[in-house]
Amino acid sequence: KAGVTQTPRYLIKTRGQQVTLSCSPISGHRSVSWYQQTPGQGLQFLFEYFSETQRNKGNFPGRFSGRQFSNSRSEMNVSTLELGDSALYLCASSLAGYGNTIYFGEGSWLTVV
Amino acid sequence: AQSVSQHNHHVILSEAASLELGCNYSYGGTVNLFWYVQYPGQHLQLLLKYFSGDPLVKGIKGFEAEFIKSKFSFNLRKPSVQWSDTAEYFCAVNSGGSNYKLTFGKGTLLTVNP
């Protein structure tokens, strides 16, 4: 069974640009969430989607957005990139329902120069 | 808002030593607790989780954790560490009403010397 797959794995962008990251959840998982990991702030929750609807949102500016498609695949977008957006972006998926394990992908490393 | 505190930033042990990593959370309601591990170059993997029942939880690779509600703690333990346990360990919590938003501690880097 394939795990959570994220693309691209590594990318470099320039300040002011925008970026789109993609996530394919484990087959059958309808909940997809995104986290930002940095050395200073650690792992921080960005948002969570279920059945194409955003259910939870973390404390990030509106430049961070996401969406989920009918096949549960998800994308997150960051517009007007800042140097501080350099981070590892992790996608996670789980089955619907209480008590299910959240599985993480390997992440997308974003460097903003 | 809930928060998670991991006491040690970096722990260095020799093989066969015993391990205990501290984790405290702040949230007054029902919580679910997790320990994740991130081996070098790999993705976050679940070590163990606590939802309800026996407060002593056993996970993979010989790890266990004890939930002490009165102390708001969920410490991770292993009786004898191996070099392959070198990794970063994250404690996480979510409140009972939301299964999908994890609040993580800052992580503890464990280095095991052979």
XYZ file of C-alpha atoms in Angstrom:
227
model
C 0.000 0.000 0.000
C 1.544 3.288 -1.097
C 2.144 5.921 1.563
C 1.454 9.614 1.446
C 3.156 11.000 -1.641
C 4.279 14.589 -1.977
C 5.617 16.429 -5.000
C 7.920 18.082 -5.654
C 10.390 16.938 -3.026
C 12.696 19.913 -3.369
C 12.247 23.336 -4.885
C 13.812 26.749 -4.836
C 11.761 29.887 -5.380
C 12.433 33.600 -5.378
C 10.824 36.068 -3.005
C 7.520 37.311 -4.351
C 6.819 34.192 -6.386
C 4.122 31.690 -5.603
C 4.368 27.941 -5.181
C 2.003 24.975 -5.351
C 2.713 21.736 -3.533
C 0.869 18.520 -4.189
C -0.132 15.626 -1.964
C -1.635 12.237 -2.731
C -3.026 10.601 0.397
C -3.050 6.917 1.192
C -5.771 5.188 -0.775
C -9.070 5.421 1.085
C -7.988 8.308 3.298
C -10.305 11.288 2.973
C -8.727 13.582 5.531
C -5.642 15.466 4.398
C -3.764 17.953 6.530
C -0.708 20.119 6.015
C 2.062 21.131 8.408
C 5.027 23.462 8.199
C 8.276 22.351 9.844
C 11.069 24.825 10.574
C 14.027 24.673 12.982
C 12.740 27.640 14.947
C 9.007 26.989 15.156
C 8.953 23.217 14.856
C 5.887 21.560 13.374
C 2.896 23.831 12.930
C -0.541 22.938 11.647
C -1.600 24.755 8.489
C -5.011 23.334 7.577
C -7.028 20.162 7.158
C -9.434 19.100 4.451
C -12.108 16.468 4.367
C -14.355 15.760 1.416
C -13.112 18.878 -0.370
C -13.981 21.125 2.599
C -11.535 22.885 4.870
C -12.424 21.860 8.420
C -9.551 23.270 10.434
C -7.135 26.110 9.899
C -3.994 27.095 11.768
C -2.630 30.553 12.473
C -1.049 31.339 9.151
C -1.604 34.377 6.926
C -3.975 34.278 4.005
C -1.044 33.786 1.627
C -1.253 30.124 2.603
C -4.172 28.338 1.019
C -5.141 24.878 0.014
C -7.741 22.756 -1.621
C -8.796 19.169 -1.932
C -10.099 17.418 -4.994
C -12.833 14.816 -5.289
C -10.224 12.032 -5.353
C -8.890 13.332 -1.987
C -5.657 14.602 -3.497
C -4.712 17.980 -2.087
C -2.669 20.993 -3.019
C -1.389 23.866 -0.976
C -0.388 27.205 -2.386
C 1.763 29.938 -0.960
C 1.613 33.297 -2.707
C 4.016 36.226 -2.482
C 6.743 34.088 -0.978
C 8.876 35.465 1.832
C 12.266 34.257 3.035
C 10.606 33.011 6.213
C 8.477 30.602 4.218
C 11.526 28.409 3.685
C 10.559 25.168 5.387
C 9.669 21.537 5.055
C 5.985 21.232 4.208
C 4.442 17.987 5.344
C 1.230 16.447 4.179
C -0.601 13.892 6.290
C -3.626 11.726 5.725
C -5.950 9.569 7.764
C -9.151 7.630 7.573
C -12.299 9.418 8.601
C -13.412 8.874 12.145
C -12.115 9.215 15.631
C -8.993 7.386 16.733
C -7.381 6.791 13.381
C -3.662 7.213 12.912
C -2.382 10.210 10.979
C 0.266 9.202 8.434
C 2.839 11.666 7.141
C 4.557 12.033 3.799
C 8.240 12.758 3.324
C 7.586 16.413 2.727
C 8.442 19.092 0.213
C 11.530 21.138 0.974
C 10.942 24.757 -0.047
C 13.789 27.232 -0.135
C 12.989 30.888 -0.792
C 15.905 33.032 -1.947
C -5.092 26.884 23.139
C -3.316 23.651 23.727
C 0.464 23.468 23.859
C 3.078 20.760 24.224
C 6.388 21.047 26.009
C 9.285 18.670 25.530
C 11.850 19.134 28.247
C 14.999 18.095 26.473
C 16.245 19.538 23.225
C 19.090 17.061 22.764
C 19.761 13.833 24.625
C 22.950 11.821 24.189
C 23.109 8.235 25.402
C 25.283 5.209 25.002
C 23.870 1.988 23.645
C 22.016 -0.100 26.251
C 21.239 2.947 28.371
C 17.658 3.552 29.419
C 15.694 6.382 27.873
C 13.003 8.663 29.175
C 11.860 11.694 27.191
C 9.565 14.117 28.914
C 6.385 15.558 27.436
C 3.855 17.813 29.125
C 0.772 19.321 27.579
C -1.599 22.045 28.564
C -5.254 21.392 27.882
C -7.992 20.853 30.378
C -10.284 18.611 28.389
C -10.037 15.173 26.840
C -6.851 14.714 24.882
C -5.321 12.169 22.577
C -1.561 11.807 22.824
C 1.061 10.677 20.348
C 4.758 10.127 19.967
C 6.196 10.356 16.484
C 9.763 9.644 15.418
C 11.685 11.121 12.517
C 14.769 9.131 11.527
C 17.412 10.995 9.522
C 16.135 11.575 6.012
C 12.843 9.828 6.648
C 9.259 10.865 7.228
C 7.491 11.133 10.552
C 6.373 7.740 11.822
C 3.980 6.979 14.634
C 5.616 5.265 17.608
C 2.543 5.003 19.783
C -0.689 6.727 20.669
C -3.059 7.016 23.595
C -6.769 7.573 23.183
C -8.297 5.890 26.201
C -7.997 2.876 28.488
C -4.741 1.599 29.952
C -2.516 4.644 30.538
C 0.584 2.571 29.825
C 0.845 2.345 26.074
C 3.217 0.089 24.195
C 4.437 1.046 20.761
C 6.754 -0.187 18.088
C 10.452 -0.969 18.525
C 10.194 -1.499 22.283
C 8.986 1.987 23.148
C 6.297 2.683 25.696
C 4.713 5.769 27.207
C 2.697 6.448 30.310
C -0.155 8.921 30.433
C -0.394 10.583 33.846
C -3.472 12.764 33.735
C -2.801 14.503 37.056
C 0.589 15.639 35.791
C -0.515 16.383 32.222
C 2.385 14.202 31.112
C 3.031 11.545 28.500
C 6.659 10.515 28.859
C 8.312 8.168 26.406
C 10.492 5.340 27.688
C 12.692 2.552 26.400
C 14.668 0.268 28.695
C 17.675 -0.177 26.415
C 18.403 2.060 23.426
C 20.226 1.061 20.278
C 22.306 3.080 17.840
C 19.410 2.775 15.371
C 17.187 4.761 17.751
C 19.119 7.901 16.839
C 16.368 10.211 15.600
C 14.211 13.164 16.516
C 11.201 12.422 18.700
C 8.055 14.506 18.740
C 5.270 14.478 21.258
C 1.882 15.624 19.948
C -1.612 16.149 21.245
C -5.041 16.761 19.844
C -8.182 17.545 21.702
C -10.886 14.928 21.833
C -13.211 16.824 19.553
C -10.822 17.171 16.665
C -8.955 14.136 15.502
C -7.173 15.908 12.723
C -5.231 18.801 14.151
C -2.051 17.849 15.959
C -0.147 20.235 18.191
C 3.487 19.188 18.356
C 6.248 19.792 20.837
C 9.522 21.219 19.545
C 11.084 17.775 19.425
C 13.951 16.009 21.187
C 16.980 14.932 19.224
C 18.277 11.618 20.537
C 21.823 10.616 19.716
C 22.848 7.097 20.658
C 26.564 6.430 20.601
C 27.694 2.887 19.843
